[in-house]
Amino acid sequence: MTAQLSSNGTRCGVFLCQCGPKIAPKVDLPALEQIIRDQLAPSHVETIPFPCLAPGLEEVKRAIQANQLNRVLVAGCEPRIMLKKFRKELKDLALEEEQIDVINLRDHVAMAHEGEPPEQLALKGSKLVAAAVSGLM
């Protein structure tokens, strides 16, 4: 995917975490990716098994460099811990702290709405992603 430049010069990447059995089987992540592409038109959107672990972090870093991203949103789990980790790990890529955010897709969507169809949870997740992306812009 080629990097898309917004009117204010931002290039935002959205990384969705599969989080093992905690997100992927409950939320339709391919549908969520498509909703994000259609509604938000980020420069990059990708689903990664565990972006918080070493192989996932390397994939995030590679995508940031390849797509010249200057805003990053990770939709995964608890931001109180993970946000600090991502800010530390991505610091060497010239991203400022306020250019990185994490939202809790696991607890606020996948776990909070047990029994709802995965496509419906993708729509709910897209609202969280949209709010976070607008905050980064």
PDB file of C-alpha atoms in Angstrom:
ATOM      1  CA  MET A   1       0.000   0.000   0.000  1.00  0.00           C
ATOM      2  CA  THR A   2       1.420   3.398  -0.851  1.00  0.00           C
ATOM      3  CA  ALA A   3       1.582   6.054   1.815  1.00  0.00           C
ATOM      4  CA  GLN A   4      -1.285   8.502   1.650  1.00  0.00           C
ATOM      5  CA  LEU A   5      -0.617  12.038   2.794  1.00  0.00           C
ATOM      6  CA  SER A   6      -3.467  13.825   4.527  1.00  0.00           C
ATOM      7  CA  SER A   7      -4.153  17.493   3.966  1.00  0.00           C
ATOM      8  CA  ASN A   8      -2.148  18.385   7.090  1.00  0.00           C
ATOM      9  CA  GLY A   9       0.862  16.199   6.200  1.00  0.00           C
ATOM     10  CA  THR A  10       0.130  13.280   8.489  1.00  0.00           C
ATOM     11  CA  ARG A  11       0.572   9.659   7.495  1.00  0.00           C
ATOM     12  CA  CYS A  12      -1.202   7.407   9.968  1.00  0.00           C
ATOM     13  CA  GLY A  13      -0.724   3.681  10.398  1.00  0.00           C
ATOM     14  CA  VAL A  14      -3.238   1.484  12.201  1.00  0.00           C
ATOM     15  CA  PHE A  15      -2.085  -1.861  13.585  1.00  0.00           C
ATOM     16  CA  LEU A  16      -4.710  -4.345  14.760  1.00  0.00           C
ATOM     17  CA  CYS A  17      -3.630  -6.989  17.258  1.00  0.00           C
ATOM     18  CA  GLN A  18      -5.032 -10.503  16.945  1.00  0.00           C
ATOM     19  CA  CYS A  19      -4.143 -11.087  20.619  1.00  0.00           C
ATOM     20  CA  GLY A  20      -4.322 -14.861  20.274  1.00  0.00           C
ATOM     21  CA  PRO A  21      -7.811 -16.091  21.155  1.00  0.00           C
ATOM     22  CA  LYS A  22      -8.799 -12.869  22.908  1.00  0.00           C
ATOM     23  CA  ILE A  23      -9.551 -10.643  19.885  1.00  0.00           C
ATOM     24  CA  ALA A  24      -9.229 -12.501  16.555  1.00  0.00           C
ATOM     25  CA  PRO A  25     -11.994 -15.084  16.926  1.00  0.00           C
ATOM     26  CA  LYS A  26     -14.405 -12.564  18.447  1.00  0.00           C
ATOM     27  CA  VAL A  27     -13.883  -9.513  16.212  1.00  0.00           C
ATOM     28  CA  ASP A  28     -13.906  -9.860  12.424  1.00  0.00           C
ATOM     29  CA  LEU A  29     -10.483  -8.264  11.900  1.00  0.00           C
ATOM     30  CA  PRO A  30     -10.502  -8.445   8.065  1.00  0.00           C
ATOM     31  CA  ALA A  31     -13.842  -6.609   8.118  1.00  0.00           C
ATOM     32  CA  LEU A  32     -12.450  -4.099  10.621  1.00  0.00           C
ATOM     33  CA  GLU A  33      -9.438  -3.510   8.363  1.00  0.00           C
ATOM     34  CA  GLN A  34     -11.770  -2.849   5.416  1.00  0.00           C
ATOM     35  CA  ILE A  35     -13.957  -0.462   7.411  1.00  0.00           C
ATOM     36  CA  ILE A  36     -10.851   1.445   8.496  1.00  0.00           C
ATOM     37  CA  ARG A  37      -9.576   1.622   4.911  1.00  0.00           C
ATOM     38  CA  ASP A  38     -12.943   2.778   3.568  1.00  0.00           C
ATOM     39  CA  GLN A  39     -13.851   5.285   6.280  1.00  0.00           C
ATOM     40  CA  LEU A  40     -10.500   6.603   7.519  1.00  0.00           C
ATOM     41  CA  ALA A  41      -8.180   6.044   4.530  1.00  0.00           C
ATOM     42  CA  PRO A  42      -5.044   5.644   6.655  1.00  0.00           C
ATOM     43  CA  SER A  43      -1.664   5.380   4.986  1.00  0.00           C
ATOM     44  CA  HIS A  44      -1.343   1.834   6.296  1.00  0.00           C
ATOM     45  CA  VAL A  45      -3.533  -0.704   8.095  1.00  0.00           C
ATOM     46  CA  GLU A  46      -2.402  -4.191   9.068  1.00  0.00           C
ATOM     47  CA  THR A  47      -3.336  -7.009  11.427  1.00  0.00           C
ATOM     48  CA  ILE A  48      -0.431  -8.515  13.378  1.00  0.00           C
ATOM     49  CA  PRO A  49      -0.638 -11.497  15.764  1.00  0.00           C
ATOM     50  CA  PHE A  50       1.117  -9.738  18.681  1.00  0.00           C
ATOM     51  CA  PRO A  51       2.529  -6.287  17.839  1.00  0.00           C
ATOM     52  CA  CYS A  52       3.709  -5.946  21.454  1.00  0.00           C
ATOM     53  CA  LEU A  53       6.170  -8.863  21.157  1.00  0.00           C
ATOM     54  CA  ALA A  54       9.556  -8.750  19.390  1.00  0.00           C
ATOM     55  CA  PRO A  55       8.499 -10.133  15.959  1.00  0.00           C
ATOM     56  CA  GLY A  56       5.383  -7.939  15.920  1.00  0.00           C
ATOM     57  CA  LEU A  57       7.320  -4.858  16.987  1.00  0.00           C
ATOM     58  CA  GLU A  58       9.759  -5.433  14.154  1.00  0.00           C
ATOM     59  CA  GLU A  59       6.846  -5.656  11.701  1.00  0.00           C
ATOM     60  CA  VAL A  60       5.407  -2.395  13.063  1.00  0.00           C
ATOM     61  CA  LYS A  61       8.806  -0.680  12.731  1.00  0.00           C
ATOM     62  CA  ARG A  62       9.231  -2.005   9.190  1.00  0.00           C
ATOM     63  CA  ALA A  63       5.786  -0.703   8.199  1.00  0.00           C
ATOM     64  CA  ILE A  64       6.465   2.695   9.774  1.00  0.00           C
ATOM     65  CA  GLN A  65       9.659   3.075   7.772  1.00  0.00           C
ATOM     66  CA  ALA A  66       8.293   1.612   4.522  1.00  0.00           C
ATOM     67  CA  ASN A  67       5.192   3.826   4.596  1.00  0.00           C
ATOM     68  CA  GLN A  68       6.842   6.902   6.128  1.00  0.00           C
ATOM     69  CA  LEU A  69       4.269   6.945   8.921  1.00  0.00           C
ATOM     70  CA  ASN A  70       4.300   9.823  11.370  1.00  0.00           C
ATOM     71  CA  ARG A  71       1.276   8.703  13.423  1.00  0.00           C
ATOM     72  CA  VAL A  72       0.751   5.197  14.837  1.00  0.00           C
ATOM     73  CA  LEU A  73      -2.295   3.609  16.434  1.00  0.00           C
ATOM     74  CA  VAL A  74      -2.217   0.107  17.888  1.00  0.00           C
ATOM     75  CA  ALA A  75      -5.625  -1.435  18.558  1.00  0.00           C
ATOM     76  CA  GLY A  76      -4.961  -4.228  21.007  1.00  0.00           C
ATOM     77  CA  CYS A  77      -5.071  -4.375  24.767  1.00  0.00           C
ATOM     78  CA  GLU A  78      -4.456  -2.316  27.887  1.00  0.00           C
ATOM     79  CA  PRO A  79      -2.957   1.081  26.966  1.00  0.00           C
ATOM     80  CA  ARG A  80      -1.751   1.855  30.499  1.00  0.00           C
ATOM     81  CA  ILE A  81       1.083  -0.611  29.985  1.00  0.00           C
ATOM     82  CA  MET A  82       1.332  -0.958  26.220  1.00  0.00           C
ATOM     83  CA  LEU A  83       1.373   2.746  25.349  1.00  0.00           C
ATOM     84  CA  LYS A  84       4.543   3.261  27.374  1.00  0.00           C
ATOM     85  CA  LYS A  85       6.115   0.227  25.714  1.00  0.00           C
ATOM     86  CA  PHE A  86       5.279   1.366  22.174  1.00  0.00           C
ATOM     87  CA  ARG A  87       6.484   4.898  22.858  1.00  0.00           C
ATOM     88  CA  LYS A  88       9.792   3.536  24.132  1.00  0.00           C
ATOM     89  CA  GLU A  89      10.220   1.022  21.289  1.00  0.00           C
ATOM     90  CA  LEU A  90       9.305   3.487  18.510  1.00  0.00           C
ATOM     91  CA  LYS A  91      11.260   6.449  19.856  1.00  0.00           C
ATOM     92  CA  ASP A  92      14.219   5.777  17.542  1.00  0.00           C
ATOM     93  CA  LEU A  93      11.921   6.223  14.513  1.00  0.00           C
ATOM     94  CA  ALA A  94      11.533   9.969  15.152  1.00  0.00           C
ATOM     95  CA  LEU A  95       7.987   9.663  16.491  1.00  0.00           C
ATOM     96  CA  GLU A  96       6.992  11.947  19.333  1.00  0.00           C
ATOM     97  CA  GLU A  97       4.996  10.508  22.242  1.00  0.00           C
ATOM     98  CA  GLU A  98       1.788  12.254  21.163  1.00  0.00           C
ATOM     99  CA  GLN A  99       2.084  10.651  17.712  1.00  0.00           C
ATOM    100  CA  ILE A 100       1.582   7.147  19.148  1.00  0.00           C
ATOM    101  CA  ASP A 101      -1.586   5.802  20.733  1.00  0.00           C
ATOM    102  CA  VAL A 102      -3.011   2.471  21.895  1.00  0.00           C
ATOM    103  CA  ILE A 103      -6.681   1.592  22.277  1.00  0.00           C
ATOM    104  CA  ASN A 104      -8.139  -1.352  24.149  1.00  0.00           C
ATOM    105  CA  LEU A 105      -9.934  -3.365  21.479  1.00  0.00           C
ATOM    106  CA  ARG A 106      -9.687  -6.521  23.607  1.00  0.00           C
ATOM    107  CA  ASP A 107     -11.470  -5.311  26.754  1.00  0.00           C
ATOM    108  CA  HIS A 108     -13.736  -2.612  25.295  1.00  0.00           C
ATOM    109  CA  VAL A 109     -15.007  -4.584  22.311  1.00  0.00           C
ATOM    110  CA  ALA A 110     -14.083  -8.294  22.221  1.00  0.00           C
ATOM    111  CA  MET A 111     -14.641  -9.049  25.909  1.00  0.00           C
ATOM    112  CA  ALA A 112     -17.363  -6.491  26.634  1.00  0.00           C
ATOM    113  CA  HIS A 113     -19.784  -7.727  23.999  1.00  0.00           C
ATOM    114  CA  GLU A 114     -19.796 -11.517  24.400  1.00  0.00           C
ATOM    115  CA  GLY A 115     -22.117 -13.324  22.025  1.00  0.00           C
ATOM    116  CA  GLU A 116     -22.416 -10.566  19.429  1.00  0.00           C
ATOM    117  CA  PRO A 117     -21.507 -11.505  15.856  1.00  0.00           C
ATOM    118  CA  PRO A 118     -17.876 -10.778  14.868  1.00  0.00           C
ATOM    119  CA  GLU A 119     -19.011  -8.428  12.065  1.00  0.00           C
ATOM    120  CA  GLN A 120     -20.976  -6.349  14.587  1.00  0.00           C
ATOM    121  CA  LEU A 121     -17.933  -6.147  16.834  1.00  0.00           C
ATOM    122  CA  ALA A 122     -15.869  -4.968  13.852  1.00  0.00           C
ATOM    123  CA  LEU A 123     -18.275  -2.020  13.511  1.00  0.00           C
ATOM    124  CA  LYS A 124     -17.964  -1.238  17.228  1.00  0.00           C
ATOM    125  CA  GLY A 125     -14.186  -1.493  17.006  1.00  0.00           C
ATOM    126  CA  SER A 126     -14.130   0.867  14.042  1.00  0.00           C
ATOM    127  CA  LYS A 127     -15.695   3.592  16.187  1.00  0.00           C
ATOM    128  CA  LEU A 128     -12.915   3.306  18.762  1.00  0.00           C
ATOM    129  CA  VAL A 129     -10.303   3.354  16.018  1.00  0.00           C
ATOM    130  CA  ALA A 130     -11.892   6.377  14.332  1.00  0.00           C
ATOM    131  CA  ALA A 131     -11.942   8.347  17.584  1.00  0.00           C
ATOM    132  CA  ALA A 132      -8.311   7.526  18.318  1.00  0.00           C
ATOM    133  CA  VAL A 133      -7.145   8.323  14.780  1.00  0.00           C
ATOM    134  CA  SER A 134      -8.897  11.711  14.892  1.00  0.00           C
ATOM    135  CA  GLY A 135      -7.057  12.412  18.139  1.00  0.00           C
ATOM    136  CA  LEU A 136      -3.739  11.688  16.449  1.00  0.00           C
ATOM    137  CA  MET A 137      -4.404  13.987  13.515  1.00  0.00           C
TER     138      MET A 137
END
